[in-house]
mmCIF file of C-alpha atoms in Angstrom:
data_model
loop_
_atom_site.group_PDB
_atom_site.id
_atom_site.type_symbol
_atom_site.label_atom_id
_atom_site.label_comp_id
_atom_site.label_asym_id
_atom_site.label_seq_id
_atom_site.Cartn_x
_atom_site.Cartn_y
_atom_site.Cartn_z
ATOM 1 C CA UNK D 1 58.760 -72.994 73.276
ATOM 2 C CA UNK D 2 55.520 -73.920 75.170
ATOM 3 C CA UNK D 3 51.849 -73.033 73.931
ATOM 4 C CA UNK D 4 51.861 -69.757 75.489
ATOM 5 C CA UNK D 5 54.723 -69.007 73.201
ATOM 6 C CA UNK D 6 53.575 -70.155 70.146
ATOM 7 C CA UNK D 7 50.334 -68.186 71.057
ATOM 8 C CA UNK D 8 51.863 -65.215 71.275
ATOM 9 C CA UNK D 9 54.175 -65.786 68.224
ATOM 10 C CA UNK D 10 51.176 -66.507 66.261
ATOM 11 C CA UNK D 11 49.468 -63.177 67.569
ATOM 12 C CA UNK D 12 52.170 -61.026 67.421
ATOM 13 C CA UNK D 13 52.352 -61.953 62.826
ATOM 14 C CA UNK D 14 48.706 -61.442 63.032
ATOM 15 C CA UNK D 15 48.990 -58.110 64.267
ATOM 16 C CA UNK D 16 51.907 -56.893 62.076
ATOM 17 C CA UNK D 17 50.227 -58.661 58.682
ATOM 18 C CA UNK D 18 47.328 -56.620 59.952
ATOM 19 C CA UNK D 19 49.107 -53.177 59.828
ATOM 20 C CA UNK D 20 50.915 -54.032 56.577
ATOM 21 C CA UNK D 21 47.669 -54.778 54.719
ATOM 22 C CA UNK D 22 45.849 -51.434 55.913
ATOM 23 C CA UNK D 23 49.281 -49.319 55.398
ATOM 24 C CA UNK D 24 49.198 -51.135 51.840
ATOM 25 C CA UNK D 25 45.771 -49.909 51.628
ATOM 26 C CA UNK D 26 46.113 -46.454 52.694
ATOM 27 C CA UNK D 27 49.251 -46.134 50.154
ATOM 28 C CA UNK D 28 46.982 -47.417 47.515
ATOM 29 C CA UNK D 29 44.237 -44.872 48.429
ATOM 30 C CA UNK D 30 46.719 -42.413 47.742
ATOM 31 C CA UNK D 31 48.324 -43.428 44.294
ATOM 32 C CA UNK D 32 44.752 -43.577 43.183
ATOM 33 C CA UNK D 33 44.465 -40.092 43.253
ATOM 34 C CA UNK D 34 46.734 -38.959 40.228
ATOM 35 C CA UNK D 35 45.857 -38.736 36.833
ATOM 36 C CA UNK D 36 46.962 -41.781 34.883
ATOM 37 C CA UNK D 37 45.672 -44.224 38.285
ATOM 38 C CA UNK D 38 42.718 -42.677 37.361
ATOM 39 C CA UNK D 39 42.453 -42.976 33.832
ATOM 40 C CA UNK D 40 42.907 -46.350 34.306
ATOM 41 C CA UNK D 41 40.469 -47.060 36.204
ATOM 42 C CA UNK D 42 37.402 -44.848 34.356
ATOM 43 C CA UNK D 43 38.759 -47.287 31.584
ATOM 44 C CA UNK D 44 38.223 -50.204 33.216
ATOM 45 C CA UNK D 45 35.111 -49.604 35.038
ATOM 46 C CA UNK D 46 33.654 -48.960 31.507
ATOM 47 C CA UNK D 47 33.990 -52.345 30.820
ATOM 48 C CA UNK D 48 31.672 -53.189 33.459
ATOM 49 C CA UNK D 49 29.512 -50.632 32.726
ATOM 50 C CA UNK D 50 29.547 -51.174 29.343
ATOM 51 C CA UNK D 51 27.224 -54.587 29.497
ATOM 52 C CA UNK D 52 24.688 -52.961 31.641
ATOM 53 C CA UNK D 53 21.290 -54.979 31.390
ATOM 54 C CA UNK D 54 17.353 -54.342 33.346
ATOM 55 C CA UNK D 55 17.625 -57.529 35.255
ATOM 56 C CA UNK D 56 21.773 -56.875 36.516
ATOM 57 C CA UNK D 57 20.682 -53.353 37.487
ATOM 58 C CA UNK D 58 17.837 -54.417 39.437
ATOM 59 C CA UNK D 59 20.542 -56.909 41.039
ATOM 60 C CA UNK D 60 23.284 -54.196 41.201
ATOM 61 C CA UNK D 61 20.658 -51.933 43.601
ATOM 62 C CA UNK D 62 19.308 -54.745 45.312
ATOM 63 C CA UNK D 63 22.988 -55.132 46.601
ATOM 64 C CA UNK D 64 22.812 -51.331 46.818
ATOM 65 C CA UNK D 65 19.773 -51.177 49.113
ATOM 66 C CA UNK D 66 20.981 -54.100 51.599
ATOM 67 C CA UNK D 67 24.505 -52.937 52.357
ATOM 68 C CA UNK D 68 23.296 -49.487 53.363
ATOM 69 C CA UNK D 69 24.349 -48.477 57.204
ATOM 70 C CA UNK D 70 20.410 -49.011 58.246
ATOM 71 C CA UNK D 71 20.443 -52.516 56.938
ATOM 72 C CA UNK D 72 23.990 -53.353 57.828
ATOM 73 C CA UNK D 73 22.803 -52.083 61.669
ATOM 74 C CA UNK D 74 19.615 -54.106 61.712
ATOM 75 C CA UNK D 75 21.717 -57.378 60.082
ATOM 76 C CA UNK D 76 24.615 -56.913 63.046
ATOM 77 C CA UNK D 77 21.767 -56.454 65.712
ATOM 78 C CA UNK D 78 19.574 -59.408 64.310
ATOM 79 C CA UNK D 79 23.140 -61.542 64.308
ATOM 80 C CA UNK D 80 24.722 -60.019 68.052
ATOM 81 C CA UNK D 81 21.849 -60.063 69.078
ATOM 82 C CA UNK D 82 20.886 -63.467 68.322
ATOM 83 C CA UNK D 83 24.022 -65.128 69.680
ATOM 84 C CA UNK D 84 23.989 -63.669 73.133
ATOM 85 C CA UNK D 85 20.230 -64.466 73.925
ATOM 86 C CA UNK D 86 21.237 -68.103 72.867
ATOM 87 C CA UNK D 87 24.267 -68.007 75.131
ATOM 88 C CA UNK D 88 26.734 -68.261 73.239
ATOM 89 C CA UNK D 89 28.242 -64.130 74.051
ATOM 90 C CA UNK D 90 31.624 -64.874 72.870
ATOM 91 C CA UNK D 91 30.539 -65.656 70.075
ATOM 92 C CA UNK D 92 28.615 -61.950 70.458
ATOM 93 C CA UNK D 93 30.966 -60.369 71.039
ATOM 94 C CA UNK D 94 32.998 -61.467 68.174
ATOM 95 C CA UNK D 95 31.063 -60.536 66.227
ATOM 96 C CA UNK D 96 30.533 -56.742 66.869
ATOM 97 C CA UNK D 97 34.139 -57.441 67.280
ATOM 98 C CA UNK D 98 34.599 -57.796 63.746
ATOM 99 C CA UNK D 99 31.265 -54.925 61.883
ATOM 100 C CA UNK D 100 32.803 -52.751 63.923
ATOM 101 C CA UNK D 101 36.440 -52.924 62.962
ATOM 102 C CA UNK D 102 35.781 -54.139 59.181
ATOM 103 C CA UNK D 103 33.291 -50.780 58.870
ATOM 104 C CA UNK D 104 34.139 -48.027 60.338
ATOM 105 C CA UNK D 105 37.655 -47.952 58.418
ATOM 106 C CA UNK D 106 35.723 -46.836 55.678
ATOM 107 C CA UNK D 107 34.885 -43.186 57.315
ATOM 108 C CA UNK D 108 38.207 -42.312 58.495
ATOM 109 C CA UNK D 109 39.755 -43.278 55.204
ATOM 110 C CA UNK D 110 37.452 -41.860 52.790
ATOM 111 C CA UNK D 111 38.273 -38.620 55.129
ATOM 112 C CA UNK D 112 41.269 -38.828 54.912
ATOM 113 C CA UNK D 113 42.417 -39.812 50.845
ATOM 114 C CA UNK D 114 39.033 -37.407 49.805
ATOM 115 C CA UNK D 115 39.409 -39.079 46.246
ATOM 116 C CA UNK D 116 36.508 -38.010 44.004
ATOM 117 C CA UNK D 117 33.611 -39.786 42.978
ATOM 118 C CA UNK D 118 33.563 -40.578 38.920
ATOM 119 C CA UNK D 119 32.117 -38.507 36.945
ATOM 120 C CA UNK D 120 28.618 -38.183 38.037
ATOM 121 C CA UNK D 121 27.013 -38.471 34.827
ATOM 122 C CA UNK D 122 28.227 -42.705 35.021
ATOM 123 C CA UNK D 123 25.947 -43.232 37.983
ATOM 124 C CA UNK D 124 22.896 -45.212 38.352
ATOM 125 C CA UNK D 125 22.473 -43.641 42.147
ATOM 126 C CA UNK D 126 21.927 -41.069 43.375
ATOM 127 C CA UNK D 127 23.322 -38.930 46.626
ATOM 128 C CA UNK D 128 26.125 -40.892 47.632
ATOM 129 C CA UNK D 129 29.119 -39.070 49.334
ATOM 130 C CA UNK D 130 31.884 -37.315 48.320
ATOM 131 C CA UNK D 131 34.841 -39.856 49.600
ATOM 132 C CA UNK D 132 35.438 -43.092 46.787
ATOM 133 C CA UNK D 133 38.256 -44.840 48.622
ATOM 134 C CA UNK D 134 37.667 -46.941 49.805
ATOM 135 C CA UNK D 135 33.794 -48.635 49.358
ATOM 136 C CA UNK D 136 31.841 -48.696 52.466
ATOM 137 C CA UNK D 137 29.682 -50.974 51.057
ATOM 138 C CA UNK D 138 32.319 -53.956 49.679
ATOM 139 C CA UNK D 139 33.320 -53.094 53.944
ATOM 140 C CA UNK D 140 30.372 -53.795 55.290
ATOM 141 C CA UNK D 141 29.843 -56.934 52.749
ATOM 142 C CA UNK D 142 33.205 -58.143 53.200
ATOM 143 C CA UNK D 143 32.650 -57.470 57.573
ATOM 144 C CA UNK D 144 28.866 -58.974 57.999
ATOM 145 C CA UNK D 145 30.510 -61.935 56.574
ATOM 146 C CA UNK D 146 33.571 -62.185 57.713
ATOM 147 C CA UNK D 147 31.389 -62.034 60.877
ATOM 148 C CA UNK D 148 28.842 -64.740 59.735
ATOM 149 C CA UNK D 149 31.638 -67.198 58.993
ATOM 150 C CA UNK D 150 33.103 -66.640 62.709
ATOM 151 C CA UNK D 151 29.656 -67.252 64.113
ATOM 152 C CA UNK D 152 29.386 -70.295 61.700
ATOM 153 C CA UNK D 153 32.062 -71.765 63.261
ATOM 154 C CA UNK D 154 31.198 -71.462 67.133
ATOM 155 C CA UNK D 155 27.320 -72.237 66.221
ATOM 156 C CA UNK D 156 28.360 -75.480 64.184
ATOM 157 C CA UNK D 157 31.113 -76.891 65.208
ATOM 158 C CA UNK D 158 31.983 -80.476 63.658
ATOM 159 C CA UNK D 159 30.434 -78.992 60.721
ATOM 160 C CA UNK D 160 33.138 -78.052 58.133
ATOM 161 C CA UNK D 161 31.125 -78.771 55.135
ATOM 162 C CA UNK D 162 28.220 -75.926 56.444
ATOM 163 C CA UNK D 163 30.961 -73.563 57.425
ATOM 164 C CA UNK D 164 32.663 -73.854 54.197
ATOM 165 C CA UNK D 165 29.924 -73.024 52.080
ATOM 166 C CA UNK D 166 29.402 -70.580 54.138
ATOM 167 C CA UNK D 167 32.628 -69.467 52.641
ATOM 168 C CA UNK D 168 31.631 -70.365 49.301
ATOM 169 C CA UNK D 169 29.171 -67.750 49.908
ATOM 170 C CA UNK D 170 30.041 -65.211 50.456
ATOM 171 C CA UNK D 171 32.916 -64.981 48.575
ATOM 172 C CA UNK D 172 31.117 -64.530 45.477
ATOM 173 C CA UNK D 173 28.476 -61.813 47.470
ATOM 174 C CA UNK D 174 31.305 -60.503 47.687
ATOM 175 C CA UNK D 175 32.724 -59.717 44.902
ATOM 176 C CA UNK D 176 28.939 -59.463 43.674
ATOM 177 C CA UNK D 177 28.971 -55.928 46.054
ATOM 178 C CA UNK D 178 32.863 -55.595 43.958
ATOM 179 C CA UNK D 179 31.217 -55.466 40.817
ATOM 180 C CA UNK D 180 28.114 -54.194 41.827
ATOM 181 C CA UNK D 181 29.667 -51.025 42.410
ATOM 182 C CA UNK D 182 32.105 -50.292 39.411
ATOM 183 C CA UNK D 183 28.433 -51.154 37.811
ATOM 184 C CA UNK D 184 26.427 -48.487 38.813
ATOM 185 C CA UNK D 185 29.164 -46.296 38.870
ATOM 186 C CA UNK D 186 29.636 -44.973 42.084
ATOM 187 C CA UNK D 187 32.831 -46.324 43.214
ATOM 188 C CA UNK D 188 35.909 -46.866 39.978
ATOM 189 C CA UNK D 189 37.580 -50.481 40.203
ATOM 190 C CA UNK D 190 40.610 -50.107 42.367
ATOM 191 C CA UNK D 191 37.493 -48.546 45.799
ATOM 192 C CA UNK D 192 36.673 -52.219 45.924
ATOM 193 C CA UNK D 193 39.961 -53.027 45.854
ATOM 194 C CA UNK D 194 41.269 -51.205 48.318
ATOM 195 C CA UNK D 195 38.275 -52.245 50.370
ATOM 196 C CA UNK D 196 39.227 -55.781 50.895
ATOM 197 C CA UNK D 197 42.649 -54.258 52.447
ATOM 198 C CA UNK D 198 40.927 -52.245 54.897
ATOM 199 C CA UNK D 199 38.499 -54.075 56.770
ATOM 200 C CA UNK D 200 40.956 -57.265 56.219
ATOM 201 C CA UNK D 201 43.318 -55.751 58.160
ATOM 202 C CA UNK D 202 40.906 -53.152 60.115
ATOM 203 C CA UNK D 203 39.522 -56.923 61.268
ATOM 204 C CA UNK D 204 42.715 -58.807 60.907
ATOM 205 C CA UNK D 205 44.517 -55.569 63.551
ATOM 206 C CA UNK D 206 40.898 -55.871 65.975
ATOM 207 C CA UNK D 207 40.695 -59.151 66.565
ATOM 208 C CA UNK D 208 44.483 -59.623 67.569
ATOM 209 C CA UNK D 209 44.556 -56.857 69.552
ATOM 210 C CA UNK D 210 41.661 -57.658 71.519
ATOM 211 C CA UNK D 211 40.229 -61.324 71.265
ATOM 212 C CA UNK D 212 37.136 -62.316 73.477
ATOM 213 C CA UNK D 213 37.192 -63.957 76.876
ATOM 214 C CA UNK D 214 34.863 -66.361 77.047
#
């Protein structure tokens, strides 16, 4: 099999794997609507919320504010614009593809699954939309992290340690956001886990279907 054949096989596997992640995320969303699963989620969430302190609440609120819609659009616009004006147009298109795919899957799945939020008395954040599964904040955070890492690979070619550093920092940020959503009482733990499946699958699917050209 030639190079083209290997590439086609790799893209096919990426496509199928991404579809499997998306399907798993949607199925998980419907499973979480069951009474028994919700009870377990509430118990797990209560463990996280039991360690609430003033400084942890400040950190969680900062993560909440930083990854809302407007800041998310600003971060994406700055990243895409910076890459575009610096002549890295392929990287700019790649970033836009990643963030769009990984973020848009959240409202679509929220509407499909329609899982209620945790009880309002648990929430430290007001004025949230009714859909609980998945977490839009986690979807956006993961999408931006993946986009930044992929942009770094284009910009910092040959400097692997910097890219690894971005990956590690990004993983910490995503995990912190997952815990913050549960800590603030606006999501169940499974909502945040489902976000990883859905955004990861959507990003992989978008990249396998449409590869930006140089």
